[in-house]
């Protein structure tokens, strides 16, 4: 029997994953953490600061194309993410806080990334070269059922990715880039099946990516996609057999024109900036140490998709130029190259996750039963152990028993006073019961389902995130928020007319404005206020700007969980 692909799948293995179960899993991953907290350090609060400034800006349309925070431009030269956040603040009702409005908008972006990834994989899996082997007497998986099962597996793999948990719940340009790159991916993948919708998605994704701090990545992805579409078009013309829906004659030109338009727009707005930062460029660091750090980041950030993606590349090695392998491989390779050559490692690596999840999904029809059982048992023991540890430490934090875990929590979050929430406890118990039911279901029935191998990794990740955002939300928010430090500033200075600042970082400026509602003024741009907040790094220039004999040092204000975020307080002495 001719075996053009390594996928051997019977119709019984592509049974439908209940939509209500998939939607509940997505909701359990998306919703926890929306309420009950504020913006976190450092990129989260800094990005929110620019959004809040745009929302209350009165400088006209020009200010929207040059977002500033106390005269500072963003570290990421982006526009669209800040526009989305500012518009969310403007249209939100008064009973919704500005940071909650922004988190809701960005949660919808994550939902959009999930949807685009699912449909992209669905259309890739419907291509004939991705389909499983046809059995001699029938009984192989039907094309649409097989494609749906692979798409379900890709979405489960994306949810299971460890790196998505924190980055996917922050309001940073990186999450907007994930939304747009997934739509670029969908646009190219679905173009042979849904031309108009795919072109619209590709247009939104490419231009949005170019205006969200990733114009170089958008251009490289677009250029590679153009070549892949042209090669696929040429192959389909020369192929003698029916290869299903293919790219039209104008598809490659369409992708190229959209890519050039995005590049021209980014160049016109001065957003096309490529900051090369190879490993070892930092003072005091070596190439070897930076390379090891990047390797560790890559291993844990993309777990568990990267080993499955490598397995896919091996098992499908005779179809590496097929659409369902080459396209996700390119969409993973370009962000990976950006990770290795820029300082924004985690933000760039986030963009690989939809493509990595796609490659991981195509490993599912090639697994032996023993490999799937190994993944299940490892996942079961790992996430169950994490859940047990989380419950034990939470009980210790609330009751003081056992003593050692309670002491560990007190050491990690000094000054935090534990608080009990009945609603959080009920939600955490419900998530734990759901996990137990999922384990029982996985070890019992439905063993033939193609997507079964990724159910426990996705469910375990959702469980841990749910426990973290219910039981552990107060201490996590205390540890990652600037609220305790801003509260310490308020206790010292009250609510003065203004506070001078020198050398404060963007996160500190945004936190002082949002949490403390302080009117900050740069020290070098006008008469000094009664109070001055300075960073320790700015002490060298402080004596050149003011006469320190007229200022009294008021103390060092620290974030309880990070001594590296110190603020120095000075009070101006009056004669």
Coordinates of C-alpha atoms in Angstrom, one line a residue:
X1 CA 0.0 0.0 0.0
X2 CA 1.4 3.4 -1.0
X3 CA 2.0 5.6 2.1
X4 CA 2.5 9.2 1.1
X5 CA 2.1 10.5 4.7
X6 CA 3.1 9.1 8.1
X7 CA -0.5 9.7 9.4
X8 CA -2.5 6.5 9.8
X9 CA -5.9 7.5 11.3
X10 CA -9.2 5.7 11.4
X11 CA -12.5 7.4 11.5
X12 CA -13.0 6.4 15.2
X13 CA -10.0 8.5 16.1
X14 CA -11.4 11.8 14.9
X15 CA -14.5 11.9 17.1
X16 CA -15.6 15.4 17.9
X17 CA -14.3 17.1 21.0
X18 CA -17.5 18.6 22.6
X19 CA -17.7 22.3 21.7
X20 CA -19.0 23.2 25.2
X21 CA -16.1 21.4 26.8
X22 CA -13.6 23.3 24.6
X23 CA -15.3 26.6 25.2
X24 CA -15.3 26.1 29.0
X25 CA -11.6 25.2 28.9
X26 CA -10.9 28.4 27.0
X27 CA -13.0 30.4 29.4
X28 CA -11.2 28.8 32.4
X29 CA -8.0 30.0 30.8
X30 CA -9.0 33.5 29.7
X31 CA -11.2 34.8 32.6
X32 CA -9.1 34.2 35.7
X33 CA -7.1 37.2 36.5
X34 CA -9.3 39.8 34.8
X35 CA -10.7 41.1 38.1
X36 CA -9.2 41.5 41.6
X37 CA -5.8 42.9 40.5
X38 CA -4.2 45.9 39.0
X39 CA -1.5 46.3 36.3
X40 CA 1.7 44.3 37.1
X41 CA 5.3 45.1 36.6
X42 CA 7.0 46.1 34.4
X43 CA 5.9 46.0 30.8
X44 CA 2.2 45.6 31.9
X45 CA 2.0 48.9 33.9
X46 CA 4.2 50.8 31.4
X47 CA 2.0 49.9 28.5
X48 CA -1.1 50.8 30.5
X49 CA 0.5 54.1 31.3
X50 CA 0.7 55.0 27.6
X51 CA -2.8 53.9 27.0
X52 CA -4.1 56.0 29.9
X53 CA -2.2 59.0 28.7
X54 CA -3.7 58.7 25.2
X55 CA -7.2 58.3 26.6
X56 CA -7.0 61.6 28.4
X57 CA -4.9 63.3 25.8
X58 CA -6.1 66.6 24.4
X59 CA -3.4 67.0 21.8
X60 CA -5.4 66.0 18.8
X61 CA -4.7 63.2 16.3
X62 CA -1.0 63.9 16.2
X63 CA -0.6 62.7 19.8
X64 CA -2.0 59.3 18.9
X65 CA 0.8 58.8 16.4
X66 CA 3.4 59.8 19.0
X67 CA 2.4 58.4 22.4
X68 CA 4.4 59.9 25.3
X69 CA 4.6 59.2 29.0
X70 CA 6.1 62.3 30.7
X71 CA 8.0 63.0 27.6
X72 CA 9.3 59.4 27.1
X73 CA 8.5 57.3 24.1
X74 CA 7.7 53.6 24.5
X75 CA 10.5 51.1 24.5
X76 CA 8.5 49.2 21.8
X77 CA 7.8 51.5 18.9
X78 CA 4.2 50.5 18.6
X79 CA 0.9 52.3 17.9
X80 CA -2.0 50.0 17.6
X81 CA -1.8 48.3 21.0
X82 CA -1.9 51.7 22.7
X83 CA -4.8 52.7 20.5
X84 CA -6.7 49.6 21.5
X85 CA -6.2 50.2 25.2
X86 CA -7.0 53.9 25.0
X87 CA -10.2 53.3 23.1
X88 CA -11.2 50.6 25.6
X89 CA -10.7 53.2 28.4
X90 CA -12.7 55.8 26.5
X91 CA -15.7 53.6 25.7
X92 CA -15.9 51.7 29.0
X93 CA -18.7 52.7 31.4
X94 CA -17.7 54.7 34.5
X95 CA -18.2 51.7 36.8
X96 CA -15.4 49.8 35.1
X97 CA -11.9 50.9 36.1
X98 CA -9.5 51.8 33.3
X99 CA -7.1 48.9 33.9
X100 CA -10.0 46.4 33.9
X101 CA -11.3 47.9 30.6
X102 CA -7.9 47.4 29.0
X103 CA -7.6 43.8 30.4
X104 CA -11.1 42.9 28.9
X105 CA -10.0 44.3 25.5
X106 CA -6.8 42.3 25.5
X107 CA -8.5 39.2 26.7
X108 CA -10.6 39.5 23.5
X109 CA -7.3 39.7 21.6
X110 CA -6.2 36.4 23.1
X111 CA -9.6 34.9 22.2
X112 CA -9.1 36.1 18.6
X113 CA -5.6 34.5 18.6
X114 CA -7.2 31.2 19.7
X115 CA -9.9 31.4 17.0
X116 CA -7.4 32.4 14.2
X117 CA -5.1 29.5 15.1
X118 CA -7.9 27.0 15.2
X119 CA -9.1 27.9 11.7
X120 CA -5.6 28.2 10.3
X121 CA -4.8 24.6 11.4
X122 CA -8.3 23.4 10.2
X123 CA -7.6 24.6 6.7
X124 CA -4.0 23.4 6.6
X125 CA -5.2 19.9 7.7
X126 CA -7.7 19.8 4.9
X127 CA -5.0 19.9 2.3
X128 CA -4.6 16.5 0.6
X129 CA -0.9 16.2 1.5
X130 CA -1.8 16.5 5.2
X131 CA -4.5 13.9 5.1
X132 CA -4.0 10.4 6.5
X133 CA -3.3 7.3 4.4
X134 CA -6.3 5.9 2.6
X135 CA -7.1 2.4 3.7
X136 CA -7.4 -0.4 1.2
X137 CA -11.0 -1.3 2.3
X138 CA -12.0 2.2 3.6
X139 CA -12.5 3.3 7.2
X140 CA -9.9 6.1 7.2
X141 CA -10.7 9.4 8.7
X142 CA -12.9 11.7 6.6
X143 CA -11.1 14.9 5.6
X144 CA -13.2 17.4 7.5
X145 CA -13.4 15.3 10.6
X146 CA -9.6 14.8 10.5
X147 CA -9.0 18.5 10.1
X148 CA -11.3 19.4 13.0
X149 CA -9.5 16.9 15.3
X150 CA -6.1 18.3 14.3
X151 CA -7.3 21.9 14.9
X152 CA -8.7 20.9 18.3
X153 CA -5.3 19.4 19.1
X154 CA -3.5 22.6 18.0
X155 CA -5.7 24.8 20.3
X156 CA -5.1 22.5 23.2
X157 CA -1.4 22.7 22.5
X158 CA -1.5 26.5 22.4
X159 CA -3.3 26.6 25.8
X160 CA -0.8 24.1 27.2
X161 CA 2.1 26.3 26.3
X162 CA 3.7 27.6 29.5
X163 CA 5.0 30.8 28.1
X164 CA 1.5 32.0 27.2
X165 CA 0.2 31.9 30.8
X166 CA 1.6 35.2 32.0
X167 CA 2.3 37.0 28.7
X168 CA -1.2 36.1 27.5
X169 CA -2.9 37.8 30.4
X170 CA -0.9 41.1 30.3
X171 CA -1.8 44.3 28.4
X172 CA 1.4 44.7 26.4
X173 CA 2.1 45.1 22.7
X174 CA 3.4 41.5 22.7
X175 CA -0.2 40.2 23.1
X176 CA -1.4 42.4 20.3
X177 CA 1.4 41.1 18.1
X178 CA 0.3 37.5 19.0
X179 CA -3.2 38.4 17.8
X180 CA -2.0 39.9 14.5
X181 CA 0.6 37.2 13.7
X182 CA -2.1 34.5 14.2
X183 CA -4.3 36.4 11.7
X184 CA -1.4 36.5 9.3
X185 CA -1.0 32.8 9.7
X186 CA -4.7 32.2 9.2
X187 CA -4.8 34.5 6.1
X188 CA -2.1 32.5 4.3
X189 CA -3.4 29.1 5.4
X190 CA -7.1 29.7 4.5
X191 CA -6.6 31.6 1.2
X192 CA -7.3 28.6 -1.0
X193 CA -10.6 27.9 0.8
X194 CA -11.9 31.4 2.0
X195 CA -10.3 34.0 -0.3
X196 CA -12.1 37.2 0.8
X197 CA -12.0 36.4 4.5
X198 CA -8.4 35.2 4.3
X199 CA -7.3 38.4 2.5
X200 CA -9.0 40.6 5.0
X201 CA -7.4 38.7 7.9
X202 CA -4.0 38.8 6.2
X203 CA -4.4 42.6 5.6
X204 CA -5.4 43.2 9.3
X205 CA -2.6 40.9 10.6
X206 CA 0.2 42.3 8.5
X207 CA -0.6 46.0 9.0
X208 CA -1.4 45.4 12.6
X209 CA 1.9 43.6 13.2
X210 CA 3.8 46.4 11.4
X211 CA 2.1 49.0 13.7
X212 CA 2.5 47.0 16.9
X213 CA 6.3 47.0 17.2
X214 CA 7.1 44.1 14.8
X215 CA 7.4 45.5 11.3
X216 CA 10.6 43.6 10.5
X217 CA 9.0 40.3 11.6
X218 CA 5.9 41.2 9.6
X219 CA 8.0 41.8 6.5
X220 CA 10.0 38.6 6.8
X221 CA 6.8 36.6 7.4
X222 CA 5.1 38.2 4.5
X223 CA 8.1 37.7 2.2
X224 CA 8.5 34.0 3.2
X225 CA 4.7 33.5 2.8
X226 CA 4.9 35.0 -0.7
X227 CA 7.6 32.5 -1.8
X228 CA 5.7 29.6 -0.2
X229 CA 2.5 30.5 -2.0
X230 CA 4.3 30.9 -5.3
X231 CA 6.0 27.6 -4.9
X232 CA 2.7 25.9 -3.9
X233 CA 1.0 27.4 -6.9
X234 CA 3.7 26.2 -9.3
X235 CA 3.6 22.7 -7.8
X236 CA -0.1 22.5 -8.1
X237 CA 0.1 23.4 -11.8
X238 CA 2.6 20.8 -12.6
X239 CA 1.1 18.1 -10.4
X240 CA -0.9 15.6 -12.3
X241 CA -3.2 14.4 -9.5
X242 CA -6.0 16.4 -7.9
X243 CA -4.5 18.3 -5.0
X244 CA -7.6 19.9 -3.7
X245 CA -8.2 23.7 -3.4
X246 CA -5.0 25.6 -4.2
X247 CA -3.8 29.1 -4.4
X248 CA -5.1 31.3 -7.2
X249 CA -2.8 32.9 -9.7
X250 CA -3.0 36.2 -7.9
X251 CA -2.5 34.8 -4.4
X252 CA 1.3 35.4 -4.3
X253 CA 0.9 38.9 -5.7
X254 CA -1.8 39.7 -3.1
X255 CA 0.5 38.6 -0.2
X256 CA 3.4 40.5 -1.6
X257 CA 1.4 43.7 -2.1
X258 CA 0.0 43.6 1.4
X259 CA 3.5 43.0 2.8
X260 CA 4.9 45.9 0.8
X261 CA 2.1 48.2 1.9
X262 CA 2.7 47.3 5.6
X263 CA 6.5 48.0 5.1
X264 CA 5.8 51.3 3.5
X265 CA 3.5 52.4 6.2
X266 CA 5.9 51.4 9.0
X267 CA 8.7 53.3 7.2
X268 CA 6.5 56.3 6.8
X269 CA 5.7 56.4 10.5
X270 CA 9.4 55.7 11.4
X271 CA 8.5 52.3 13.1
X272 CA 10.9 50.2 11.0
X273 CA 13.7 49.7 13.5
X274 CA 15.8 46.6 13.8
X275 CA 17.9 46.6 17.0
X276 CA 20.4 43.8 16.7
X277 CA 21.5 42.4 20.1
X278 CA 23.4 39.2 19.7
X279 CA 24.2 37.0 22.7
X280 CA 27.1 38.3 24.7
X281 CA 26.6 42.0 23.8
X282 CA 25.9 43.1 27.3
X283 CA 28.8 44.4 29.4
X284 CA 30.0 41.6 31.7
X285 CA 28.2 38.8 29.9
X286 CA 29.6 36.2 27.6
X287 CA 28.2 34.6 24.5
X288 CA 28.1 31.2 26.3
X289 CA 26.1 32.5 29.3
X290 CA 23.6 34.4 27.2
X291 CA 23.2 31.4 24.9
X292 CA 22.5 29.1 27.8
X293 CA 19.9 31.6 29.2
X294 CA 18.2 31.7 25.8
X295 CA 18.2 27.9 25.6
X296 CA 16.6 27.6 29.0
X297 CA 14.0 30.2 28.0
X298 CA 13.2 28.4 24.8
X299 CA 12.8 25.1 26.6
X300 CA 10.4 26.2 29.3
X301 CA 8.6 28.9 27.3
X302 CA 7.5 26.7 24.5
X303 CA 7.0 23.5 26.6
X304 CA 5.3 21.1 25.7
X305 CA 5.0 22.1 22.1
X306 CA 8.7 22.1 21.1
X307 CA 9.4 18.4 21.4
X308 CA 6.2 17.6 19.6
X309 CA 7.1 20.1 16.9
X310 CA 10.5 18.4 16.4
X311 CA 8.8 15.1 16.2
X312 CA 6.6 16.4 13.5
X313 CA 9.5 17.7 11.4
X314 CA 11.1 14.3 11.7
X315 CA 8.0 12.2 10.9
X316 CA 6.9 14.5 8.1
X317 CA 10.4 14.9 6.7
X318 CA 9.3 13.7 3.2
X319 CA 6.7 16.5 3.1
X320 CA 8.7 19.4 4.5
X321 CA 7.7 21.6 1.6
X322 CA 4.1 20.7 2.0
X323 CA 1.8 23.6 3.0
X324 CA 0.9 22.2 6.4
X325 CA 4.6 21.8 7.4
X326 CA 6.4 24.6 5.6
X327 CA 4.0 27.4 6.6
X328 CA 4.0 26.9 10.4
X329 CA 7.8 26.1 10.2
X330 CA 8.4 29.5 8.7
X331 CA 6.1 31.3 11.1
X332 CA 8.0 29.7 14.0
X333 CA 11.5 30.3 12.5
X334 CA 11.2 34.0 12.0
X335 CA 10.2 34.9 15.6
X336 CA 12.8 32.4 16.9
X337 CA 15.4 34.3 14.9
X338 CA 14.1 37.6 16.4
X339 CA 14.4 36.0 19.9
X340 CA 18.1 35.2 19.3
X341 CA 19.0 38.6 17.8
X342 CA 17.0 41.2 19.9
X343 CA 16.7 42.1 23.6
X344 CA 12.9 41.3 23.6
X345 CA 13.4 37.6 23.9
X346 CA 10.2 36.6 25.7
X347 CA 8.0 38.9 23.6
X348 CA 9.5 37.6 20.3
X349 CA 9.3 34.0 21.5
X350 CA 5.6 34.5 22.3
X351 CA 4.9 34.8 18.5
X352 CA 6.2 31.3 17.8
X353 CA 3.5 29.7 19.9
X354 CA 0.7 29.4 17.3
X355 CA 3.0 27.9 14.7
X356 CA 4.6 25.6 17.3
X357 CA 1.2 24.5 18.4
X358 CA 0.3 23.7 14.8
X359 CA 3.4 21.6 14.3
X360 CA 2.7 19.9 17.6
X361 CA -0.8 19.0 16.4
X362 CA 0.5 17.2 13.3
X363 CA 2.5 15.0 15.6
X364 CA -0.6 13.5 17.0
X365 CA -1.6 11.2 14.1
X366 CA 2.0 9.7 14.1
X367 CA 2.2 8.8 17.8
X368 CA 2.3 5.2 19.1
X369 CA 0.1 4.3 22.0
X370 CA 3.2 4.0 24.3
X371 CA 4.3 7.5 23.6
X372 CA 0.9 8.9 24.3
X373 CA 0.7 7.0 27.5
X374 CA 4.1 8.4 28.6
X375 CA 2.9 12.0 28.0
X376 CA -0.3 11.3 29.9
X377 CA 1.4 9.9 32.9
X378 CA 4.0 12.6 33.1
X379 CA 1.3 15.3 32.7
X380 CA -0.9 13.7 35.3
X381 CA 1.9 13.5 37.9
X382 CA 3.3 16.9 37.2
X383 CA 0.1 19.0 37.3
X384 CA -1.4 17.0 40.2
X385 CA 1.8 17.6 42.2
X386 CA 1.7 21.3 41.4
X387 CA -2.0 21.5 42.5
X388 CA -1.3 19.6 45.8
X389 CA 1.6 22.0 46.5
X390 CA -0.5 25.0 45.8
X391 CA -3.3 23.8 48.1
X392 CA -0.8 22.9 50.9
X393 CA 1.0 26.3 50.8
X394 CA -2.3 28.2 50.6
X395 CA -3.6 26.4 53.7
X396 CA -0.3 27.1 55.5
X397 CA -0.6 30.8 54.5
X398 CA -4.1 31.0 55.9
X399 CA -3.6 29.0 59.1
X400 CA 0.1 28.9 59.8
X401 CA 0.2 25.1 59.6
X402 CA 2.4 23.5 58.4
X403 CA 5.0 26.0 59.7
X404 CA 7.7 25.7 57.1
X405 CA 5.5 26.5 54.1
X406 CA 3.9 29.4 56.0
X407 CA 7.4 30.7 56.7
X408 CA 8.4 30.4 53.1
X409 CA 5.4 32.4 52.0
X410 CA 6.1 35.1 54.5
X411 CA 9.7 35.3 53.3
X412 CA 8.7 35.6 49.7
X413 CA 6.1 38.3 50.2
X414 CA 7.3 40.3 53.3
X415 CA 4.6 42.5 54.7
X416 CA 1.7 40.7 53.0
X417 CA -1.3 40.1 55.2
X418 CA -3.3 37.0 54.1
X419 CA -6.9 37.4 53.3
X420 CA -9.7 34.9 52.8
X421 CA -12.1 34.9 49.9
X422 CA -15.0 32.4 49.8
X423 CA -15.6 33.0 46.1
X424 CA -11.9 32.3 45.3
X425 CA -12.1 29.1 47.4
X426 CA -15.2 27.9 45.6
X427 CA -13.7 28.5 42.2
X428 CA -10.5 26.8 43.1
X429 CA -12.4 23.8 44.4
X430 CA -14.5 23.7 41.3
X431 CA -11.3 23.7 39.1
X432 CA -9.7 21.0 41.2
X433 CA -12.9 18.8 40.9
X434 CA -12.9 19.4 37.2
X435 CA -9.3 18.3 37.0
X436 CA -10.1 15.1 38.9
X437 CA -13.0 14.4 36.5
X438 CA -10.8 15.1 33.5
X439 CA -8.1 12.6 34.7
X440 CA -10.8 10.0 35.3
X441 CA -12.2 10.6 31.8
X442 CA -8.8 10.4 30.2
X443 CA -7.9 7.1 31.9
X444 CA -11.3 5.6 31.1
X445 CA -13.2 6.1 27.9
X446 CA -12.5 7.8 24.6
X447 CA -9.0 6.4 24.3
X448 CA -9.1 6.5 20.5
X449 CA -9.6 10.3 20.1
X450 CA -6.8 11.9 18.2
X451 CA -6.6 15.0 20.4
X452 CA -6.6 13.0 23.7
X453 CA -2.9 13.3 24.2
X454 CA -3.1 17.1 24.7
X455 CA -6.2 17.2 26.9
X456 CA -4.3 16.7 30.1
X457 CA -1.5 19.2 29.3
X458 CA -4.1 21.9 28.4
X459 CA -6.3 21.1 31.4
X460 CA -3.4 21.0 33.8
X461 CA -2.2 24.4 32.6
X462 CA -5.7 25.9 33.0
X463 CA -6.0 24.3 36.5
X464 CA -2.7 25.8 37.7
X465 CA -3.6 29.2 36.2
X466 CA -7.0 29.1 37.9
X467 CA -5.5 28.2 41.3
X468 CA -2.9 31.0 40.9
X469 CA -5.6 33.5 40.0
X470 CA -8.0 32.5 42.8
X471 CA -6.2 31.2 45.9
X472 CA -2.9 32.9 45.2
X473 CA -4.1 36.1 43.5
X474 CA -3.7 38.4 46.6
X475 CA -0.1 37.5 47.3
X476 CA 0.8 37.4 43.6
X477 CA -0.8 40.8 43.0
X478 CA 1.1 42.1 46.1
X479 CA 4.4 40.8 44.8
X480 CA 4.0 42.0 41.2
X481 CA 2.2 45.3 41.8
X482 CA 3.6 48.7 42.5
X483 CA 0.7 49.4 44.9
X484 CA 2.7 48.9 48.2
X485 CA 5.5 51.2 47.0
X486 CA 3.1 53.9 45.8
X487 CA 1.2 53.6 49.1
X488 CA 4.5 54.2 51.0
X489 CA 5.1 57.3 48.9
X490 CA 1.5 58.6 49.7
X491 CA 2.1 58.0 53.4
X492 CA 5.2 60.2 53.3
X493 CA 4.1 63.0 51.0
X494 CA 0.3 63.0 51.1
X495 CA -1.3 64.6 48.0
X496 CA 1.0 67.5 47.0
X497 CA 0.4 69.8 44.0
X498 CA 3.3 68.2 42.2
X499 CA 6.3 65.9 42.7
X500 CA 9.6 66.4 40.8
X501 CA 11.1 63.2 39.3
X502 CA 14.6 62.4 38.1
X503 CA 15.5 59.2 36.2
X504 CA 12.3 57.3 37.0
X505 CA 11.5 54.4 34.8
X506 CA 8.4 54.1 32.7
X507 CA 6.8 51.6 35.0
X508 CA 7.4 53.8 38.0
X509 CA 6.0 56.8 36.3
X510 CA 2.9 54.9 35.1
X511 CA 2.4 53.4 38.6
X512 CA 2.7 56.7 40.4
X513 CA 0.2 58.3 38.1
X514 CA -2.3 55.5 38.1
X515 CA -2.1 54.3 41.7
X516 CA -1.2 57.5 43.4
X517 CA -2.7 60.1 41.0
X518 CA 0.4 62.2 41.4
X519 CA 1.3 65.1 39.2
X520 CA 4.9 64.3 38.2
X521 CA 7.2 66.9 36.6
X522 CA 10.7 66.3 35.3
X523 CA 13.2 68.0 37.5
X524 CA 15.2 69.4 34.5
X525 CA 12.2 71.0 32.9
X526 CA 11.1 73.5 35.4
X527 CA 11.1 74.8 39.0
X528 CA 11.5 72.0 41.5
X529 CA 8.5 70.9 43.5
X530 CA 8.5 70.5 47.3
X531 CA 9.1 66.7 46.9
X532 CA 11.5 64.9 44.7
X533 CA 11.6 61.2 43.7
X534 CA 14.7 59.9 42.1
X535 CA 16.1 56.6 41.0
X536 CA 19.4 55.4 42.5
X537 CA 21.0 55.4 39.1
X538 CA 20.4 59.2 38.7
X539 CA 22.3 60.3 41.8
X540 CA 25.3 61.2 39.7
X541 CA 23.4 63.9 37.9
X542 CA 21.3 65.0 40.9
X543 CA 24.0 67.4 42.3
X544 CA 24.3 69.2 38.9
X545 CA 20.6 70.0 38.9
X546 CA 19.9 71.0 42.5
X547 CA 21.8 72.2 45.5
X548 CA 21.6 69.2 47.8
X549 CA 22.2 71.5 50.8
X550 CA 18.6 72.7 50.3
X551 CA 17.2 69.2 50.2
X552 CA 16.7 66.7 53.0
X553 CA 16.8 63.0 52.2
X554 CA 13.5 61.4 53.2
X555 CA 14.4 57.8 52.8
X556 CA 14.5 54.9 50.4
X557 CA 11.1 53.5 49.4
X558 CA 11.2 49.9 48.2
X559 CA 8.9 47.4 46.6
X560 CA 8.7 44.7 49.3
X561 CA 9.5 41.9 46.9
X562 CA 12.3 43.5 44.8
X563 CA 15.1 45.7 46.2
X564 CA 16.0 46.6 42.6
X565 CA 13.0 49.0 42.3
X566 CA 14.1 51.5 44.9
X567 CA 12.9 55.1 44.9
X568 CA 14.8 57.9 46.7
X569 CA 12.7 60.5 48.3
X570 CA 13.9 64.1 48.9
X571 CA 12.1 67.0 50.6
X572 CA 12.9 70.6 49.8
X573 CA 13.7 72.6 52.9
X574 CA 12.2 76.1 53.1
X575 CA 14.0 78.9 54.9

